[in-house]
XYZ file of C-alpha atoms in Angstrom:
589
model
C 73.693 -2.210 -26.466
C 77.216 -3.438 -27.577
C 76.320 -6.668 -29.210
C 73.247 -5.302 -31.005
C 71.581 -2.255 -32.604
C 69.714 0.151 -30.309
C 66.591 -1.049 -31.948
C 65.554 -3.215 -35.088
C 65.190 -0.051 -37.258
C 68.527 0.050 -37.448
C 69.307 -3.570 -37.793
C 70.885 -4.123 -41.353
C 72.668 -0.664 -41.246
C 74.419 -2.050 -38.230
C 74.762 -5.728 -39.575
C 76.367 -4.030 -43.134
C 79.075 -2.171 -41.338
C 80.240 -5.406 -39.249
C 79.908 -8.087 -41.762
C 79.638 -6.314 -45.150
C 81.053 -9.179 -47.593
C 80.302 -11.840 -45.313
C 77.481 -14.363 -46.530
C 74.077 -13.305 -45.172
C 71.438 -15.149 -47.148
C 71.311 -18.464 -49.007
C 68.252 -19.607 -50.959
C 67.524 -21.785 -53.843
C 67.393 -20.655 -57.629
C 65.139 -21.485 -60.244
C 67.327 -24.242 -61.491
C 67.735 -25.723 -58.386
C 71.036 -24.407 -57.403
C 72.141 -22.150 -54.393
C 72.915 -18.159 -54.668
C 74.280 -16.285 -51.724
C 73.922 -12.565 -50.701
C 76.139 -10.854 -48.749
C 75.240 -8.347 -45.611
C 75.939 -5.618 -48.023
C 73.641 -6.773 -50.582
C 70.965 -7.408 -48.127
C 71.294 -3.932 -46.724
C 70.610 -2.663 -50.307
C 67.435 -4.709 -50.769
C 66.305 -3.388 -47.326
C 66.831 0.195 -48.415
C 65.166 -0.264 -51.558
C 61.809 -1.874 -49.850
C 62.407 1.265 -47.509
C 62.348 3.986 -50.309
C 59.138 1.971 -51.584
C 57.142 2.233 -48.423
C 58.418 5.869 -47.989
C 57.133 6.823 -51.749
C 53.926 5.242 -50.849
C 53.541 7.546 -47.768
C 54.045 5.111 -45.062
C 54.278 6.886 -41.713
C 56.084 5.946 -38.664
C 53.658 3.696 -36.491
C 51.558 2.525 -39.491
C 50.879 -0.991 -40.101
C 52.240 -3.037 -43.032
C 51.065 -6.550 -43.469
C 53.316 -9.397 -44.979
C 51.467 -12.554 -46.601
C 53.947 -14.820 -48.000
C 55.755 -17.989 -47.584
C 59.363 -18.107 -46.105
C 61.751 -16.645 -48.723
C 64.376 -13.818 -48.780
C 61.935 -11.237 -49.989
C 60.020 -11.818 -46.678
C 63.212 -10.776 -44.846
C 63.804 -7.766 -47.089
C 60.554 -6.588 -46.293
C 60.325 -7.100 -42.848
C 63.630 -4.931 -42.547
C 62.267 -2.475 -44.693
C 59.250 -2.230 -42.694
C 61.126 -1.854 -39.495
C 63.501 0.883 -41.086
C 60.796 3.318 -42.035
C 59.480 2.917 -38.264
C 56.551 0.973 -39.511
C 54.904 -1.884 -37.729
C 55.086 -5.341 -39.266
C 51.927 -7.438 -39.282
C 52.758 -11.072 -40.266
C 50.064 -13.234 -41.905
C 50.106 -16.739 -42.396
C 49.530 -17.468 -46.006
C 47.562 -20.636 -45.053
C 45.264 -18.299 -43.251
C 41.637 -18.832 -44.232
C 39.676 -15.858 -45.821
C 37.998 -15.059 -42.740
C 41.018 -14.911 -40.586
C 42.817 -12.929 -43.306
C 40.204 -10.188 -43.318
C 39.969 -10.043 -39.733
C 43.620 -9.553 -39.220
C 43.844 -6.656 -42.382
C 40.992 -4.969 -40.603
C 41.811 -5.200 -36.920
C 45.371 -4.138 -37.540
C 44.412 -1.291 -40.031
C 47.223 -2.182 -42.124
C 47.879 0.564 -44.806
C 50.034 -1.795 -47.078
C 50.013 -5.485 -47.757
C 52.986 -7.202 -49.240
C 52.157 -10.311 -50.860
C 53.986 -13.336 -52.307
C 52.408 -13.518 -55.626
C 49.478 -12.721 -58.059
C 47.482 -15.455 -55.862
C 47.892 -14.270 -52.653
C 47.471 -10.512 -53.944
C 44.169 -11.524 -55.494
C 42.910 -12.596 -52.207
C 43.564 -9.425 -50.693
C 41.863 -7.325 -53.448
C 38.827 -9.333 -52.902
C 38.641 -8.255 -49.418
C 39.429 -4.286 -50.308
C 35.953 -3.011 -49.965
C 36.119 -4.060 -46.186
C 39.677 -2.624 -45.514
C 39.440 1.153 -45.530
C 42.681 1.551 -44.057
C 44.202 -0.433 -46.793
C 45.770 1.788 -49.512
C 48.266 -0.290 -51.598
C 48.919 -4.106 -52.339
C 52.328 -4.980 -53.462
C 53.800 -8.334 -54.614
C 57.132 -9.991 -53.925
C 57.307 -11.507 -57.461
C 56.795 -7.989 -59.165
C 59.024 -4.852 -59.521
C 58.415 -2.546 -56.686
C 56.462 0.303 -57.860
C 57.349 4.117 -57.465
C 55.423 6.423 -55.557
C 51.946 7.196 -56.653
C 51.633 10.684 -58.160
C 49.140 11.636 -55.199
C 51.191 10.189 -52.370
C 54.281 12.563 -52.361
C 56.633 14.257 -54.693
C 59.154 12.213 -56.306
C 62.654 12.297 -54.572
C 65.995 10.790 -55.561
C 67.305 7.622 -53.965
C 69.761 9.560 -52.015
C 67.273 11.867 -50.293
C 65.030 8.531 -49.492
C 68.341 7.151 -47.866
C 68.728 10.096 -45.753
C 65.264 9.971 -44.628
C 65.324 6.270 -43.939
C 68.264 7.011 -41.888
C 66.128 9.688 -39.748
C 63.141 7.491 -39.486
C 65.469 4.806 -38.325
C 67.189 6.887 -35.878
C 63.986 8.423 -34.418
C 62.680 5.014 -33.535
C 62.910 4.134 -29.698
C 62.834 0.931 -27.833
C 59.554 1.337 -26.593
C 57.618 1.797 -30.129
C 56.064 -1.166 -31.545
C 57.927 -3.265 -33.951
C 55.474 -6.062 -34.803
C 51.653 -6.668 -34.368
C 51.538 -10.560 -34.042
C 48.205 -12.129 -34.288
C 47.998 -15.347 -31.986
C 46.260 -18.435 -33.433
C 42.948 -18.060 -31.950
C 42.074 -21.553 -30.656
C 38.266 -20.250 -29.318
C 37.892 -16.926 -30.957
C 39.262 -14.313 -33.210
C 43.149 -14.200 -33.274
C 44.351 -11.284 -30.766
C 47.181 -8.740 -31.876
C 50.019 -8.867 -29.683
C 52.111 -5.858 -29.776
C 55.757 -6.253 -29.540
C 57.916 -3.384 -29.115
C 61.714 -2.708 -30.242
C 62.889 -3.347 -26.658
C 60.699 -6.530 -26.217
C 63.109 -8.125 -29.317
C 66.085 -6.387 -27.997
C 65.557 -8.093 -24.043
C 65.121 -11.418 -26.015
C 68.234 -11.082 -27.791
C 70.267 -9.894 -24.974
C 68.839 -13.220 -23.080
C 69.525 -15.924 -25.699
C 72.308 -14.551 -27.736
C 74.821 -16.047 -25.114
C 73.116 -19.384 -25.370
C 73.324 -19.767 -29.031
C 76.508 -19.311 -30.093
C 77.223 -18.790 -33.759
C 78.945 -16.454 -36.310
C 80.464 -16.125 -39.464
C 80.936 -19.571 -41.018
C 77.768 -20.936 -39.410
C 74.513 -21.482 -41.237
C 71.131 -21.438 -39.930
C 68.579 -23.600 -41.992
C 65.133 -22.109 -42.007
C 61.908 -23.857 -43.083
C 59.420 -22.436 -40.199
C 57.197 -19.851 -41.644
C 58.493 -16.282 -40.968
C 54.859 -15.200 -39.990
C 55.794 -17.308 -36.788
C 57.583 -15.307 -34.063
C 59.928 -18.355 -33.526
C 61.134 -17.709 -36.922
C 61.622 -14.220 -37.019
C 63.505 -14.656 -33.656
C 66.035 -17.041 -35.541
C 66.416 -14.748 -38.275
C 67.273 -11.562 -35.834
C 69.926 -14.235 -33.834
C 71.576 -15.459 -37.012
C 72.154 -12.155 -38.575
C 73.050 -10.575 -35.326
C 75.960 -13.050 -34.953
C 77.107 -12.594 -38.784
C 76.037 -16.002 -39.377
C 74.164 -17.319 -42.789
C 70.489 -17.753 -43.116
C 69.790 -20.377 -45.406
C 66.251 -20.390 -46.753
C 64.261 -23.933 -47.797
C 63.597 -24.547 -51.382
C 59.753 -24.104 -50.725
C 58.380 -27.374 -50.463
C 58.085 -28.802 -46.762
C 58.035 -32.424 -48.234
C 61.638 -31.896 -49.349
C 63.048 -30.388 -46.176
C 64.722 -33.667 -44.970
C 66.591 -34.484 -48.264
C 67.429 -30.841 -48.441
C 69.129 -30.765 -45.194
C 71.899 -33.038 -46.387
C 72.681 -30.451 -49.083
C 72.340 -27.359 -47.327
C 74.961 -28.509 -44.484
C 73.569 -26.329 -41.623
C 74.909 -25.847 -38.340
C 71.883 -24.527 -36.521
C 68.333 -25.800 -36.785
C 65.213 -24.623 -35.389
C 62.401 -26.900 -35.778
C 58.995 -27.914 -34.256
C 58.909 -31.459 -33.042
C 57.388 -33.440 -35.860
C 60.541 -33.108 -38.506
C 62.952 -34.889 -35.630
C 60.015 -37.258 -34.797
C 59.846 -37.998 -38.789
C 63.467 -38.783 -38.984
C 63.372 -40.752 -35.862
C 60.668 -42.995 -37.345
C 61.961 -43.288 -40.717
C 65.317 -44.379 -39.479
C 63.833 -46.762 -36.908
C 61.824 -48.326 -39.651
C 64.731 -48.695 -42.120
C 66.854 -50.278 -39.331
C 63.853 -52.840 -38.495
C 63.411 -53.582 -42.022
C 67.229 -54.263 -42.842
C 66.838 -57.165 -40.422
C 67.912 -56.129 -37.174
C 64.831 -55.996 -35.359
C 63.880 -53.453 -32.948
C 66.074 -54.694 -30.239
C 69.318 -54.186 -32.100
C 68.124 -50.653 -32.938
C 67.072 -49.800 -29.103
C 70.526 -51.180 -28.267
C 72.386 -49.047 -30.617
C 70.464 -46.326 -28.822
C 71.395 -47.328 -25.420
C 75.064 -47.256 -26.422
C 75.126 -43.978 -27.927
C 73.454 -42.252 -24.738
C 76.161 -44.059 -22.683
C 79.005 -42.491 -24.941
C 77.326 -39.163 -24.893
C 77.452 -39.263 -21.217
C 80.952 -40.588 -21.111
C 80.129 -43.776 -19.571
C 80.456 -46.392 -22.389
C 82.246 -49.584 -21.131
C 85.150 -50.626 -22.712
C 83.473 -54.058 -23.287
C 80.936 -52.350 -25.440
C 83.442 -50.232 -27.563
C 83.205 -52.658 -30.598
C 79.383 -52.423 -30.677
C 79.324 -48.799 -30.326
C 81.681 -48.306 -33.220
C 79.789 -50.644 -35.481
C 76.567 -48.655 -34.579
C 78.717 -45.331 -35.411
C 79.209 -46.431 -38.640
C 75.744 -48.090 -39.520
C 73.414 -45.598 -37.843
C 74.859 -42.747 -35.652
C 77.280 -41.376 -38.691
C 74.754 -41.830 -41.403
C 72.042 -39.904 -39.215
C 74.417 -37.076 -38.714
C 75.120 -36.878 -42.546
C 71.493 -36.845 -43.090
C 71.289 -33.434 -41.226
C 74.336 -32.193 -43.405
C 77.295 -33.565 -40.967
C 77.835 -30.120 -39.622
C 74.833 -29.804 -37.025
C 75.905 -28.495 -33.551
C 72.638 -26.677 -32.056
C 69.026 -27.900 -33.045
C 66.164 -26.413 -31.058
C 62.594 -27.631 -30.797
C 59.553 -25.897 -29.507
C 55.921 -25.029 -29.909
C 54.960 -28.738 -28.604
C 56.134 -31.484 -26.656
C 58.824 -33.739 -28.190
C 58.613 -37.574 -27.805
C 61.230 -38.455 -25.224
C 62.362 -41.399 -27.304
C 63.568 -39.112 -30.107
C 65.319 -36.817 -27.959
C 67.475 -39.955 -26.891
C 67.830 -41.213 -30.494
C 69.241 -37.745 -31.682
C 71.652 -37.546 -28.696
C 72.636 -41.034 -29.188
C 73.572 -40.079 -32.829
C 75.781 -37.052 -31.395
C 73.120 -34.558 -32.270
C 72.453 -31.937 -29.437
C 68.664 -30.943 -29.478
C 67.500 -28.521 -26.825
C 63.834 -27.681 -25.904
C 62.698 -24.087 -25.336
C 59.045 -22.419 -24.115
C 57.556 -19.268 -24.582
C 54.537 -17.601 -26.161
C 53.827 -14.672 -28.406
C 53.162 -12.323 -25.144
C 56.272 -13.104 -23.964
C 58.219 -12.233 -26.932
C 58.616 -15.583 -27.969
C 61.130 -16.948 -25.266
C 60.597 -17.657 -21.329
C 62.823 -20.653 -20.911
C 65.523 -22.513 -23.027
C 67.690 -25.623 -22.606
C 71.369 -24.761 -24.014
C 74.664 -26.579 -23.716
C 75.353 -24.997 -20.249
C 72.143 -25.973 -18.753
C 69.831 -28.931 -20.276
C 68.012 -31.383 -18.304
C 65.963 -33.501 -20.807
C 62.250 -33.548 -20.147
C 62.302 -29.879 -19.328
C 62.046 -26.791 -21.155
C 65.382 -25.490 -19.549
C 65.759 -22.632 -16.993
C 64.073 -19.162 -17.416
C 66.232 -16.928 -19.528
C 68.051 -14.275 -18.035
C 66.090 -11.228 -17.162
C 62.703 -13.403 -17.240
C 61.244 -14.243 -13.887
C 59.058 -17.221 -13.602
C 56.785 -18.482 -10.626
C 54.142 -21.170 -10.255
C 50.699 -19.849 -9.186
C 48.587 -21.672 -6.488
C 46.538 -23.466 -9.153
C 49.745 -24.631 -11.204
C 49.632 -22.066 -13.622
C 53.334 -20.390 -15.075
C 53.706 -16.826 -14.579
C 56.430 -14.980 -16.123
C 57.671 -11.372 -15.954
C 60.186 -9.415 -17.348
C 61.414 -6.745 -20.249
C 60.517 -9.230 -23.132
C 56.829 -9.497 -22.062
C 54.546 -7.484 -24.352
C 52.637 -4.256 -23.275
C 49.119 -5.756 -24.308
C 47.029 -6.620 -27.086
C 46.109 -4.213 -29.820
C 43.072 -2.222 -29.030
C 41.739 -4.671 -26.728
C 42.485 -3.514 -23.020
C 39.808 -6.295 -21.645
C 41.805 -8.975 -23.044
C 44.924 -7.399 -21.886
C 43.857 -7.309 -18.259
C 43.032 -10.875 -18.237
C 46.887 -11.853 -19.106
C 48.541 -9.182 -17.633
C 47.955 -8.407 -13.766
C 48.915 -4.754 -12.106
C 52.284 -6.456 -10.864
C 53.337 -6.969 -14.486
C 52.936 -11.131 -14.457
C 52.164 -12.569 -17.801
C 49.353 -15.390 -16.812
C 50.392 -17.530 -19.759
C 47.501 -20.130 -19.471
C 50.043 -23.053 -19.246
C 50.284 -25.484 -16.252
C 53.881 -26.169 -15.070
C 56.272 -27.004 -12.366
C 59.991 -25.517 -11.348
C 62.208 -28.357 -9.873
C 64.808 -27.626 -7.275
C 67.502 -26.718 -9.768
C 65.116 -24.225 -11.515
C 64.322 -26.290 -14.864
C 60.758 -25.633 -16.108
C 58.222 -28.431 -17.163
C 55.106 -27.712 -18.908
C 52.183 -30.196 -18.021
C 49.351 -28.893 -20.083
C 46.891 -26.027 -20.520
C 44.687 -24.494 -18.142
C 41.790 -24.056 -20.130
C 41.854 -27.613 -21.846
C 41.572 -29.374 -18.478
C 38.998 -32.111 -18.549
C 36.391 -32.607 -15.584
C 34.811 -35.656 -15.968
C 30.945 -36.084 -14.676
C 32.567 -37.798 -11.762
C 34.677 -34.673 -10.783
C 38.148 -35.999 -11.833
C 40.829 -33.449 -13.397
C 42.476 -34.639 -16.258
C 45.259 -32.971 -18.301
C 44.421 -34.069 -21.788
C 47.808 -33.298 -23.157
C 49.589 -35.828 -21.128
C 47.413 -38.637 -22.313
C 47.394 -37.440 -25.611
C 51.416 -37.194 -25.883
C 51.527 -40.697 -24.167
C 49.600 -42.152 -27.157
C 51.602 -40.276 -29.560
C 54.972 -41.240 -28.267
C 53.795 -44.872 -28.004
C 53.556 -45.533 -31.994
C 55.026 -44.013 -35.041
C 51.791 -45.067 -36.736
C 49.727 -42.560 -34.923
C 49.613 -38.749 -35.939
C 47.587 -37.257 -33.193
C 45.492 -38.401 -30.418
C 42.513 -36.110 -28.795
C 41.189 -36.918 -25.599
C 37.362 -36.183 -25.046
C 35.864 -36.405 -21.692
C 34.632 -33.088 -20.141
C 31.480 -33.369 -18.070
C 31.439 -37.194 -19.577
C 31.762 -40.466 -17.375
C 35.159 -41.160 -18.689
C 37.598 -40.203 -21.336
C 37.353 -41.392 -25.116
C 39.798 -40.582 -28.097
C 39.966 -39.527 -31.251
C 43.083 -40.591 -33.172
C 44.636 -40.106 -36.750
C 47.158 -42.109 -38.649
C 50.443 -41.196 -39.789
C 49.581 -42.249 -43.246
C 53.098 -42.674 -44.942
C 54.363 -44.876 -41.871
C 50.910 -46.932 -42.296
C 51.372 -47.227 -45.612
C 54.824 -48.355 -45.354
C 53.905 -50.935 -42.538
C 51.102 -52.494 -44.888
C 53.346 -53.012 -47.496
C 55.754 -54.835 -45.463
C 52.815 -56.996 -44.019
C 51.352 -57.383 -47.450
C 48.036 -55.966 -46.269
C 45.563 -54.185 -48.305
C 44.126 -51.324 -46.283
C 41.557 -50.222 -48.863
C 40.060 -46.871 -48.620
C 39.404 -46.785 -45.019
C 42.549 -47.873 -43.161
C 41.284 -46.932 -39.768
C 38.681 -49.620 -39.842
C 40.919 -52.420 -40.955
C 41.396 -54.794 -37.914
C 45.064 -54.917 -38.147
C 45.326 -51.174 -38.045
C 43.048 -50.942 -35.168
C 45.230 -53.439 -33.270
C 48.247 -51.213 -34.109
C 46.445 -48.416 -32.472
C 45.022 -50.581 -29.526
C 48.506 -51.336 -28.609
C 49.515 -47.771 -28.378
C 46.525 -46.814 -26.411
C 47.363 -49.793 -23.959
C 50.717 -48.595 -23.539
C 49.701 -45.056 -22.708
C 46.879 -46.155 -20.246
C 49.541 -48.195 -18.327
C 51.697 -44.629 -17.929
C 48.737 -42.648 -16.485
C 46.388 -42.604 -13.556
C 43.201 -44.882 -13.874
C 40.759 -41.899 -14.115
C 42.590 -40.555 -17.240
C 42.958 -43.825 -19.061
C 40.976 -44.291 -22.751
C 37.988 -46.476 -22.266
C 37.222 -46.209 -26.113
C 38.812 -44.870 -29.331
C 38.064 -44.052 -33.053
C 40.341 -44.194 -35.803
C 39.835 -41.384 -38.214
C 40.460 -41.757 -41.811
C 41.320 -38.021 -42.415
C 43.879 -36.002 -40.443
C 43.330 -32.738 -38.598
C 43.968 -29.773 -40.870
C 43.949 -26.276 -41.470
C 41.625 -26.045 -44.334
C 39.111 -28.191 -42.236
C 39.384 -25.629 -39.149
C 40.696 -28.236 -36.943
C 44.127 -27.071 -36.877
C 45.278 -23.045 -36.290
C 48.155 -21.768 -38.782
C 50.603 -22.691 -36.349
C 49.177 -26.200 -36.240
C 47.738 -25.960 -32.668
C 44.586 -28.137 -32.037
C 41.222 -26.505 -32.214
C 39.487 -28.406 -29.543
C 36.181 -27.132 -29.894
C 36.422 -27.533 -34.016
C 37.150 -31.022 -33.403
C 34.494 -31.896 -31.209
C 31.810 -30.302 -33.536
C 33.176 -31.933 -36.543
C 33.227 -35.463 -34.980
C 30.187 -35.041 -32.684
C 28.525 -38.181 -34.072
C 31.734 -40.201 -33.788
C 31.933 -39.122 -30.124
C 28.533 -39.881 -29.251
C 29.009 -43.301 -30.747
C 31.701 -44.073 -28.696
C 29.937 -43.194 -25.457
C 26.954 -44.858 -26.656
C 28.410 -48.590 -27.657
C 32.205 -48.011 -26.610
C 32.983 -47.449 -30.581
C 33.597 -49.599 -33.598
């Protein structure tokens, strides 16, 4: 307890006493500049939110929903909810109307805090089906006073005293968040996470993620996602600065150079995109792929302390032309980067490490409090997701499923004991649903999802993610690959294109791809090359026999991706049923 407050309810009071005038938050202003707020100012904004919630009669243990993009007001609202002993219910702003209605209804949220008028209007339209909802607030409007019927007026000092009492009364076993998992097969389930769960995660990870005053964490991930919330806690517990992105994901790569972070958590796509862009620029400059690959090889040798003296001049030239500019693109100060949520291409890991950027992989799920294992400077093995963090036991079941147990594991799903019993056994082991292996040194590798196993009509078991990842890793022109083959004679694949990469390639090759790039013979040839490379790396039963290049990306709007960008396989199979049948009928176009 010495390195953190007893519960998250006391978080900003605790941080204010330790770091008061130090910068806590940095964010864009309307004129395009940056503004910084101190820990003292952060605590003041949290108290303002807390007073509002008290004025609205929000009781300890009641649920408050937040529907907004990542921005400072999200943080103020989050800590304000915790300070009054209430429970956060984060909602992705990209959630569809059905999911939004389900989360607000199932959680019994009494207040919804929305980003702006548009999001508030979505909630208001659902009010007839939300009997528990008493108030809808907006982040872009002044916080309201207490309605006359809610409670008598009280001076700020009285509210602050009540806030302190509320915060002190919260116990580690009390719920802090009700986080709804992105349902890939059914309605999302609300994961109850306690103050003690979050405390256990911080105890396990703080020693692995060194930071403090003077450090800055760039945050563009949605704060509705548990990983972003954990990064928020870690940064502020250590006295660092949380730097919010400007609001446009398209601008993130360009903004990093200006923000100059020391810490960068992300999903693999950002790092893979930087890798692809730099590789294309290097090859376009006339060096060709061989020169780029040689520079990566030399950078990796140098990172391992094994650079031959004979290669010193070539390495220094690559430092000037490649490694240095890549570090500068990330701001020039980056000393820790984390990726999770999906596998990352090994070539991207090698590229970044060659350029002097240490990128670590982590693994967890909402039900585990967000973290099970993590690579870090003291223990890192490329191709794995690190060792289990302190306090978390991991074992592999007989069928290959990863099981985890520890104080960070959730107590269960909200109002769903049957679902809880399916994932938490009587001995406290969390059945993750992921397949994996532990090596002799305790490093964990994730190989796929148990429920996504494909069993062909010949009885062959195939892990689709292994094949899909091999296709995606083989070509920067491929965005996603989806393997189909359950109860079928052999696997086929649906493949989507990385539109910007394909467009840039077509320009270089002076090709007009028309309105259906996927049907162009040259594009099919590019994809066929990636499929052939992947097929050479997997077992014979897992090899793709036919594929279809789609002319649209999978998306949240189409229902083929969850709000956390996980694939909804059943929805993909339904949407493209005709294309799949054609592949089996005649081998595809």
